[in-house]
């Protein structure tokens, strides 16, 4: 009976299901989603050999989701966690290392060379997101380093082409003095489109005497004219160090914090150069900086900055019947600009100064329709890194369509992660590190029930060799990570005004000595229900359950209620309604000294289109 109250609350919004409101549009769109960025194909997601999820921004808002971090819990196999510094982290298929997930905004890679991290974009607001594409499993054949356990691509509303997309302004406020405001403006003319968005958010959170305040802002631009597209974004976030960088709580909010600033600009040319050839060329510039001021018994400050130049060429050829060839080449250059470490008796560096990295890549992927029911995918990628060596990433897949409603998928692939600059050249570095390489095999089935439901069930085995971890204060590759898992993804629309979703997963991660990886959940389940009444009230309910062998079981219930009046939307959101304690663990924080997060949180949101 322990979780009876959660079940009652979750089912409460469905008892009025005798009404009939047509809310199928978002549901049908998700069933037939065409994925063009995470998997770089125009095939329906169920006809690709990869396992792909597409989360619609409109649906996520109905469920009370506030940002990217919260949205990812609706993907099977993803566990959300936090480090002792308050930094958000994503554990994908039991893999906890930074840089083993590729993260993109509108197709622009965010992961840095410094640590491979992207956490500073996880608080990007849901109000500016059109959809989130997630490729579960290996993706190195198209995306190179870091795509070991998955690829996440955030598609902003500003990047979309619809001339019917309105301007929007949004505001919200809630617990811990949280506040957010932002807007999006579009200008459409015959041959061009200009979109600009911006937001600012902050809170003053303090939990267990730990400094978890933050402020964050971003502004982005997207311009399209003829065959050209230019997009740029700057994002700046500052947050407290929570339980401390060195597990010493920062007592002075004026002296200690973690500031991340990211800027990118991306120019893309795409055109059909002939009946059977589509060309895409992109030029990209990224700049990232991080300043950490921390309490290490003495005042300590690190000041790091890097920049990245990237050029990519892709040609899609369909001249051979039944074949789609994707041929690509990429050049990337990383270099460090600042590497300072201050606070020691003498000035030092957080990593070696004047770092450079050149990456040359070439790849090919062929989607071949063998018969009307069998599709085969064959791919190979080669990457050459100037600072540690090269790597090949093969990718083989098969889709068998038993009928219009059921298909089976089988995939074998290798993926890799290049060692970060921190691992190669940092304070505990090992310059002899080579790439982590994963070997993956997956099998899955997809079943669609007419227009009202879809179920995906898959199993996978992932072996990461030359696994990089810190042992006795030095990075080494003495171990491997062996992960088995099962994932379930269910969507069902029993009547027109109810949409039910369930994602669930099991993973078992062990090292080469058969020891479990500490503080990684075994079972993850998220169930959600959206109910729309005739008078326009929308109820969004989410129940999350986490089970692990070395952590307390956790059940969290979230509820949102929203109402639309013409172009105005008002929402009331309560997260963790039953005030369950949310805690996280790491090597320095166990059951007796956990990392504590907010309990019950309330939000009020308002938005208007114009």
XYZ file of C-alpha atoms in Angstrom:
610
model
C 0.000 0.000 0.000
C 3.074 2.241 0.170
C 2.517 3.811 -3.253
C -1.288 3.717 -3.201
C -1.577 7.509 -2.946
C 0.550 7.927 -6.074
C -1.625 5.543 -8.068
C -4.819 7.287 -6.928
C -3.463 10.705 -7.871
C -2.258 9.483 -11.249
C -5.591 7.899 -12.151
C -7.728 10.763 -10.878
C -7.522 12.758 -14.089
C -8.897 9.871 -16.165
C -12.270 9.365 -14.460
C -13.920 12.003 -16.644
C -13.041 10.182 -19.859
C -16.598 10.033 -21.151
C -16.102 13.391 -22.887
C -14.748 13.484 -26.435
C -12.341 16.226 -27.407
C -10.102 15.751 -30.421
C -6.510 16.083 -29.234
C -5.065 13.494 -31.609
C -2.895 15.879 -33.641
C 0.158 15.791 -31.361
C -0.203 12.051 -30.839
C -0.425 11.219 -34.545
C 2.473 13.546 -35.250
C 4.622 11.577 -32.799
C 3.649 8.273 -34.433
C 4.712 9.397 -37.899
C 7.652 11.615 -36.977
C 10.329 12.041 -39.617
C 13.724 12.437 -38.002
C 16.269 14.472 -39.963
C 18.911 15.548 -37.473
C 19.666 12.938 -34.792
C 19.599 10.155 -37.421
C 20.153 12.348 -40.543
C 17.531 10.510 -42.568
C 14.166 11.311 -44.101
C 12.844 7.869 -43.204
C 10.021 7.483 -40.706
C 11.584 6.737 -37.310
C 10.097 3.229 -37.244
C 11.783 2.426 -40.567
C 15.286 3.389 -39.473
C 17.583 0.828 -37.886
C 18.168 3.189 -34.945
C 15.931 3.523 -31.894
C 14.547 7.062 -31.922
C 12.249 9.019 -29.629
C 10.687 12.363 -30.509
C 9.223 14.476 -27.704
C 6.850 17.226 -28.812
C 7.243 20.533 -26.997
C 3.475 21.088 -26.800
C 2.941 17.769 -25.052
C 5.789 18.396 -22.621
C 4.290 21.750 -21.654
C 0.943 20.074 -20.911
C 2.782 17.772 -18.505
C 4.318 20.718 -16.653
C 7.857 20.156 -17.929
C 9.987 23.265 -17.410
C 13.272 22.577 -19.234
C 15.376 20.073 -21.186
C 16.567 18.317 -18.030
C 13.018 17.509 -16.914
C 11.977 16.474 -20.438
C 14.626 13.757 -20.679
C 12.944 11.652 -17.986
C 10.332 10.761 -20.647
C 13.014 8.844 -22.598
C 13.540 5.165 -21.677
C 16.991 4.482 -20.270
C 17.732 8.032 -19.090
C 18.312 8.682 -15.395
C 18.627 12.232 -14.096
C 21.156 12.959 -11.388
C 23.128 15.771 -9.786
C 26.718 16.072 -8.654
C 27.767 17.465 -5.281
C 28.423 20.813 -6.989
C 24.750 20.999 -8.008
C 25.663 20.282 -11.629
C 22.927 18.407 -13.486
C 23.970 15.143 -15.114
C 22.381 12.663 -17.508
C 23.017 8.944 -16.999
C 22.141 7.240 -20.288
C 21.852 3.446 -20.295
C 23.853 3.156 -17.078
C 26.837 5.102 -18.409
C 27.853 7.884 -16.013
C 30.904 9.395 -17.730
C 30.800 12.929 -19.127
C 31.030 13.003 -22.911
C 29.355 9.660 -23.623
C 26.202 11.429 -24.845
C 26.252 13.747 -27.870
C 24.209 16.899 -27.232
C 23.095 19.341 -29.939
C 20.943 22.445 -30.355
C 19.403 22.690 -33.838
C 22.065 20.276 -35.060
C 24.972 22.266 -33.567
C 27.213 20.210 -31.275
C 27.505 21.608 -27.734
C 29.926 19.145 -26.044
C 33.219 20.885 -25.255
C 36.767 19.543 -25.609
C 37.588 20.522 -22.009
C 35.461 17.864 -20.304
C 33.032 16.713 -22.999
C 30.248 18.289 -20.945
C 27.004 20.008 -21.940
C 25.182 20.391 -18.593
C 24.955 24.179 -18.941
C 22.253 23.717 -21.616
C 20.056 21.344 -19.592
C 18.101 24.250 -18.066
C 17.103 25.564 -21.526
C 13.366 26.418 -21.237
C 10.652 24.251 -22.741
C 8.776 27.349 -23.962
C 11.358 27.801 -26.752
C 11.470 24.137 -27.842
C 9.562 22.661 -30.774
C 10.661 19.067 -30.155
C 13.470 16.947 -28.742
C 14.940 14.141 -30.838
C 16.781 11.359 -29.035
C 18.697 8.539 -30.680
C 19.119 5.761 -28.127
C 22.285 3.761 -28.507
C 25.439 4.204 -30.593
C 25.564 7.075 -33.083
C 29.254 7.569 -33.843
C 28.914 6.622 -37.514
C 27.224 9.991 -38.111
C 28.170 12.044 -35.058
C 31.679 10.925 -34.154
C 33.082 11.051 -30.639
C 30.742 11.009 -27.669
C 27.778 9.252 -29.272
C 28.302 6.063 -27.251
C 25.032 5.768 -25.359
C 22.912 8.255 -27.300
C 22.402 11.486 -29.233
C 20.159 14.321 -28.007
C 19.113 17.101 -30.373
C 17.011 20.073 -29.248
C 14.949 21.635 -32.050
C 14.020 25.210 -31.148
C 10.841 26.907 -32.293
C 12.944 29.652 -33.869
C 14.478 27.161 -36.310
C 11.124 26.007 -37.712
C 9.726 27.137 -41.067
C 6.000 27.424 -40.412
C 4.665 30.829 -41.439
C 1.686 30.244 -39.121
C 3.930 30.155 -36.044
C 2.953 33.078 -33.828
C 5.047 35.384 -31.694
C 5.010 34.504 -28.006
C 5.755 35.951 -24.590
C 5.977 33.866 -21.399
C 6.383 34.408 -17.658
C 6.578 32.108 -14.643
C 7.315 32.179 -10.935
C 7.404 29.783 -8.030
C 9.185 28.250 -5.072
C 12.641 29.421 -3.971
C 11.979 32.866 -5.464
C 12.079 31.348 -8.938
C 11.250 33.627 -11.845
C 11.456 33.329 -15.619
C 10.530 35.562 -18.520
C 11.095 35.352 -22.244
C 9.786 36.012 -25.723
C 10.017 34.853 -29.317
C 9.413 37.030 -32.389
C 9.152 35.893 -36.031
C 9.273 37.938 -39.229
C 8.222 36.248 -42.470
C 8.675 37.603 -45.983
C 8.427 35.934 -49.367
C 11.994 34.618 -49.528
C 13.273 34.866 -45.982
C 12.438 34.303 -42.342
C 13.921 35.891 -39.232
C 13.306 34.580 -35.707
C 14.708 35.924 -32.450
C 14.192 34.492 -28.968
C 15.422 35.437 -25.505
C 14.821 34.532 -21.878
C 16.091 35.127 -18.343
C 15.547 32.944 -15.276
C 16.790 32.857 -11.683
C 16.146 31.457 -8.232
C 17.584 31.795 -4.728
C 17.541 28.149 -3.668
C 19.273 26.979 -0.507
C 18.840 23.379 0.673
C 20.567 21.784 3.646
C 22.699 24.952 3.929
C 23.998 24.317 0.397
C 24.079 27.141 -2.147
C 21.921 26.036 -5.125
C 20.943 29.463 -6.486
C 21.292 30.188 -10.185
C 20.668 32.789 -12.850
C 20.661 32.086 -16.545
C 19.943 33.925 -19.766
C 20.170 33.281 -23.480
C 19.283 34.900 -26.759
C 19.182 33.204 -30.140
C 18.728 34.160 -33.772
C 17.707 32.184 -36.844
C 17.713 33.628 -40.360
C 16.731 31.746 -43.516
C 16.947 33.039 -47.075
C 16.695 30.873 -50.173
C 19.089 27.917 -49.627
C 20.971 29.501 -46.725
C 20.344 29.345 -42.993
C 22.223 31.156 -40.238
C 21.658 30.592 -36.554
C 23.504 31.847 -33.499
C 23.037 31.729 -29.746
C 24.719 33.035 -26.622
C 23.993 31.493 -23.235
C 25.295 32.513 -19.827
C 24.570 30.739 -16.540
C 25.882 31.198 -13.006
C 25.063 28.844 -10.152
C 26.166 28.154 -6.613
C 28.490 25.259 -5.853
C 25.927 23.439 -3.654
C 27.862 20.987 -1.473
C 31.166 22.322 -2.797
C 33.675 21.500 -5.516
C 35.887 19.903 -2.853
C 32.948 18.797 -0.674
C 33.353 21.903 1.470
C 30.181 23.959 1.466
C 30.609 27.494 0.158
C 29.474 29.826 2.910
C 29.876 33.071 0.973
C 27.531 33.482 -1.999
C 29.416 36.585 -3.113
C 32.728 34.748 -3.541
C 31.940 31.250 -4.782
C 30.061 30.147 -7.892
C 30.285 28.367 -11.251
C 29.817 30.449 -14.406
C 29.488 28.903 -17.873
C 29.202 30.929 -21.065
C 28.620 29.411 -24.496
C 28.338 31.013 -27.915
C 27.831 29.397 -31.289
C 27.192 30.566 -34.822
C 26.329 28.244 -37.678
C 25.954 28.909 -41.405
C 24.331 26.188 -43.504
C 23.825 25.860 -47.240
C 21.491 23.092 -48.416
C 20.216 22.513 -51.920
C 19.068 19.863 -54.359
C 21.886 20.151 -56.878
C 20.208 17.612 -59.164
C 17.257 15.216 -59.180
C 19.195 12.603 -57.212
C 21.677 14.677 -55.213
C 21.123 16.836 -52.122
C 24.060 18.869 -50.851
C 24.579 20.372 -47.391
C 27.587 22.426 -46.292
C 27.940 23.912 -42.802
C 30.448 26.292 -41.242
C 30.422 26.538 -37.473
C 32.162 28.511 -34.724
C 31.780 27.723 -30.998
C 33.250 29.426 -27.960
C 32.973 28.122 -24.413
C 34.264 29.431 -21.090
C 33.979 28.318 -17.482
C 35.003 30.198 -14.344
C 34.751 28.353 -11.030
C 35.410 30.056 -7.711
C 35.478 27.478 -4.930
C 36.302 26.855 -1.303
C 39.195 24.398 -1.017
C 40.188 25.505 2.452
C 41.617 28.453 0.560
C 40.052 30.532 -2.191
C 40.538 28.733 -5.518
C 39.636 29.935 -9.003
C 39.857 28.220 -12.388
C 39.438 30.198 -15.610
C 39.116 28.142 -18.793
C 38.163 29.149 -22.332
C 38.205 27.306 -25.661
C 37.045 27.835 -29.226
C 36.074 25.465 -32.024
C 36.011 25.831 -35.802
C 34.056 23.206 -37.693
C 33.351 22.533 -41.377
C 31.057 19.761 -42.565
C 30.123 18.511 -46.041
C 27.322 16.034 -46.788
C 25.922 14.657 -50.028
C 22.828 12.448 -50.220
C 22.580 10.435 -53.437
C 19.544 8.389 -54.533
C 20.532 7.645 -58.134
C 20.643 3.875 -57.546
C 17.138 2.497 -57.136
C 16.371 1.420 -53.595
C 19.502 3.067 -52.180
C 20.100 6.266 -50.244
C 23.805 7.065 -49.868
C 24.942 9.650 -47.333
C 28.565 10.688 -47.850
C 30.173 13.134 -45.436
C 33.464 14.770 -44.510
C 34.294 16.925 -41.523
C 37.167 19.033 -40.232
C 37.218 20.393 -36.687
C 39.805 22.467 -34.858
C 39.792 23.031 -31.076
C 42.167 25.331 -29.239
C 42.369 26.601 -25.677
C 42.424 30.330 -24.935
C 42.589 30.404 -21.120
C 43.722 27.680 -18.709
C 44.435 29.586 -15.488
C 44.285 28.171 -11.965
C 44.625 30.691 -9.146
C 44.832 30.433 -5.381
C 47.921 28.283 -4.973
C 51.088 29.889 -3.646
C 52.018 30.290 -7.290
C 49.828 30.641 -10.349
C 49.186 27.405 -12.233
C 47.022 25.875 -15.006
C 43.902 23.726 -14.819
C 45.070 21.989 -18.036
C 48.215 22.491 -20.096
C 48.234 25.895 -21.837
C 47.965 26.471 -25.600
C 46.208 23.205 -26.405
C 45.258 22.369 -30.006
C 43.293 19.510 -31.486
C 42.629 18.845 -35.185
C 40.058 16.241 -36.181
C 39.636 14.896 -39.721
C 36.598 12.715 -40.372
C 34.964 10.907 -43.280
C 31.839 8.754 -43.239
C 29.397 6.936 -45.468
C 25.988 5.447 -44.712
C 23.792 3.505 -47.126
C 20.120 2.795 -46.493
C 19.202 -0.026 -48.864
C 15.651 -1.234 -49.491
C 16.325 -4.911 -50.180
C 12.625 -5.768 -50.533
C 9.411 -3.963 -49.711
C 9.690 -5.405 -46.199
C 13.445 -5.388 -45.524
C 15.674 -2.346 -45.113
C 19.424 -2.676 -44.540
C 21.733 0.039 -43.250
C 25.518 -0.123 -43.736
C 27.822 2.603 -42.459
C 31.459 3.327 -41.676
C 33.231 6.344 -40.195
C 36.911 7.198 -39.837
C 38.190 9.840 -37.387
C 41.782 10.987 -36.995
C 42.734 13.055 -33.912
C 45.974 14.994 -33.862
C 46.526 14.452 -30.128
C 45.842 10.749 -29.555
C 45.195 8.719 -32.730
C 42.451 7.435 -35.015
C 39.318 5.306 -34.855
C 36.928 3.382 -37.127
C 33.190 3.198 -36.334
C 31.191 0.565 -38.273
C 27.398 0.460 -38.154
C 25.188 -2.372 -39.479
C 21.422 -2.540 -39.140
C 18.328 -4.310 -40.425
C 14.613 -3.536 -40.279
C 12.060 -6.219 -41.127
C 8.446 -5.105 -41.537
C 6.237 -8.103 -40.834
C 3.190 -6.038 -41.817
C 2.038 -2.419 -41.822
C 1.821 -2.383 -38.035
C 4.771 -4.434 -36.820
C 8.485 -4.220 -37.521
C 11.640 -5.750 -36.046
C 15.039 -4.071 -35.705
C 18.513 -5.537 -35.350
C 21.648 -3.416 -35.065
C 25.368 -3.889 -34.472
C 27.629 -0.862 -34.104
C 30.803 0.461 -32.592
C 31.067 3.919 -31.085
C 33.830 5.857 -29.358
C 34.652 8.704 -27.016
C 37.830 10.737 -27.401
C 39.549 11.477 -24.075
C 38.839 15.006 -22.900
C 41.528 17.610 -22.346
C 41.011 17.264 -18.599
C 41.810 13.548 -18.852
C 44.786 14.032 -21.194
C 46.313 17.264 -19.899
C 44.679 18.150 -16.557
C 45.888 17.976 -12.967
C 45.410 14.181 -12.772
C 46.089 13.591 -16.446
C 47.399 10.646 -18.381
C 48.794 11.699 -21.800
C 48.836 8.062 -22.940
C 45.062 7.650 -22.935
C 43.341 6.430 -26.077
C 39.693 6.460 -27.086
C 37.014 4.552 -25.228
C 35.409 2.151 -27.718
C 31.996 0.575 -27.268
C 30.662 -2.498 -29.030
C 26.880 -2.641 -29.188
C 24.170 -5.021 -30.292
C 20.441 -4.222 -30.104
C 17.234 -6.012 -30.962
C 13.801 -4.421 -30.877
C 10.248 -4.560 -32.113
C 7.787 -1.780 -32.869
C 4.032 -2.284 -33.011
C 1.502 0.373 -33.993
C -2.157 -0.112 -33.152
C -4.083 1.718 -35.875
C -3.969 5.434 -35.024
C -4.326 5.084 -31.262
C -1.193 3.411 -29.986
C 2.452 2.497 -30.401
C 4.696 0.181 -28.421
C 8.445 -0.258 -28.742
C 10.357 -2.950 -26.856
C 14.092 -3.521 -27.184
C 17.047 -5.165 -25.517
C 20.708 -4.207 -25.813
C 24.213 -5.201 -24.766
C 26.943 -2.543 -24.629
C 30.590 -3.242 -23.805
C 32.825 -0.191 -23.331
C 36.497 -1.128 -23.586
C 39.420 1.031 -22.415
C 36.992 2.683 -20.020
C 38.514 5.885 -18.605
C 38.216 6.404 -14.862
C 40.182 8.045 -12.075
C 42.089 5.502 -9.966
C 44.234 6.716 -7.068
C 43.977 10.251 -8.410
C 45.148 9.485 -11.968
C 43.074 8.759 -15.080
C 43.649 5.250 -16.395
C 42.110 2.634 -18.695
C 42.432 -0.495 -16.606
C 38.755 -1.415 -16.707
C 35.788 -1.960 -18.978
C 32.062 -1.370 -18.575
C 29.590 -4.131 -19.428
C 25.930 -3.051 -19.629
C 22.813 -5.100 -20.417
C 19.398 -3.552 -20.630
C 15.751 -3.676 -21.678
C 13.646 -0.647 -22.669
C 9.904 -0.148 -23.136
C 8.191 2.817 -24.796
C 4.377 2.837 -24.923
C 1.956 5.502 -26.177
C -1.795 4.955 -26.157
C -4.743 7.209 -26.947
C -7.807 5.238 -25.702
C -10.259 8.071 -26.391
C -9.879 11.408 -28.113
C -9.278 13.435 -24.985
C -6.835 11.163 -23.158
C -3.217 10.438 -24.022
C -1.261 7.924 -21.964
C 2.481 7.248 -22.139
C 4.744 4.829 -20.325
C 8.523 4.527 -20.579
C 10.362 1.944 -18.535
C 13.848 0.485 -18.537
C 16.146 -1.930 -16.755
C 19.928 -1.713 -16.911
C 22.678 -3.693 -15.231
C 26.111 -2.043 -15.421
C 29.225 -3.846 -14.154
C 32.979 -3.481 -14.492
C 35.331 -6.225 -15.670
C 35.538 -7.585 -12.118
C 31.742 -8.064 -12.129
C 31.259 -5.229 -9.633
C 28.141 -3.119 -10.031
C 28.599 0.542 -10.887
C 27.672 2.428 -7.733
C 24.656 4.716 -7.528
C 23.173 3.941 -10.933
C 19.489 2.979 -10.935
C 18.428 -0.454 -12.158
C 14.743 0.209 -12.867
C 13.360 3.500 -14.203
C 9.686 4.089 -14.990
C 7.833 7.245 -16.002
C 4.077 7.145 -16.644
C 2.187 10.201 -17.882
C -1.442 11.030 -18.576
C -2.907 14.062 -20.350
C -6.640 14.727 -20.081
C -8.449 17.595 -21.845
C -11.943 18.637 -20.774
C -14.632 20.258 -22.906
C -14.217 23.591 -21.145
C -10.523 23.746 -22.052
C -8.903 22.603 -18.811
C -5.901 20.341 -19.422
C -4.652 18.026 -16.668
C -1.135 16.615 -16.990
C -0.018 13.929 -14.535
C 3.371 12.236 -14.247
C 4.422 9.415 -11.939
C 8.134 8.540 -11.758
C 9.548 5.475 -10.039
C 13.218 4.630 -9.500
C 14.576 1.393 -8.062
C 18.197 0.560 -7.305
C 20.102 -2.020 -5.314
C 22.199 0.590 -3.477
C 19.766 3.522 -3.214
C 16.356 4.013 -1.648
C 13.414 3.464 -3.986
C 11.880 6.731 -5.110
C 8.370 7.615 -6.302
C 7.604 11.173 -7.383
C 4.254 12.537 -8.584
C 3.877 15.777 -10.581
C 0.589 17.466 -11.502
C -0.153 20.359 -13.828
C -3.430 22.108 -14.657
C -3.629 24.530 -17.561
C -6.335 26.608 -19.175
C -6.459 28.275 -22.575
C -8.439 31.423 -23.263
C -8.002 32.568 -26.856
C -4.227 33.129 -27.182
C -3.516 33.101 -23.447
C -2.445 30.027 -21.476
C -2.268 29.792 -17.674
C -0.670 26.841 -15.828
C -0.434 25.733 -12.226
C 2.258 23.098 -11.675
C 3.108 21.167 -8.531
C 6.212 18.986 -8.718
C 6.730 16.251 -6.139
C 3.193 16.750 -4.860
C 3.578 14.364 -1.903
C 6.781 16.059 -0.744
C 9.044 13.031 -1.066
C 12.696 13.691 -0.370
C 14.780 13.791 -3.565
C 18.370 12.744 -2.953
C 21.398 11.806 -5.045
C 24.623 9.991 -4.267
C 28.216 9.977 -5.444
C 31.554 8.671 -4.172
C 31.688 11.348 -1.448
C 27.981 11.381 -0.542
C 26.438 8.075 0.539
C 23.257 7.142 2.376
C 24.365 8.918 5.563
C 25.426 12.098 3.759
C 23.364 12.410 0.545
C 23.026 15.271 -1.905
C 19.613 16.769 -1.201
C 17.397 18.428 -3.795
C 14.154 20.379 -3.545
C 11.067 18.575 -2.261
C 7.640 19.962 -3.241
C 7.864 22.838 -5.737
C 5.005 24.975 -7.079
C 5.024 27.046 -10.274
C 2.606 29.418 -11.972
C 3.089 30.027 -15.694
C 1.470 32.364 -18.179
C 2.051 32.725 -21.910
C 0.455 34.616 -24.757
C 0.748 34.280 -28.511
C 0.344 37.350 -30.699
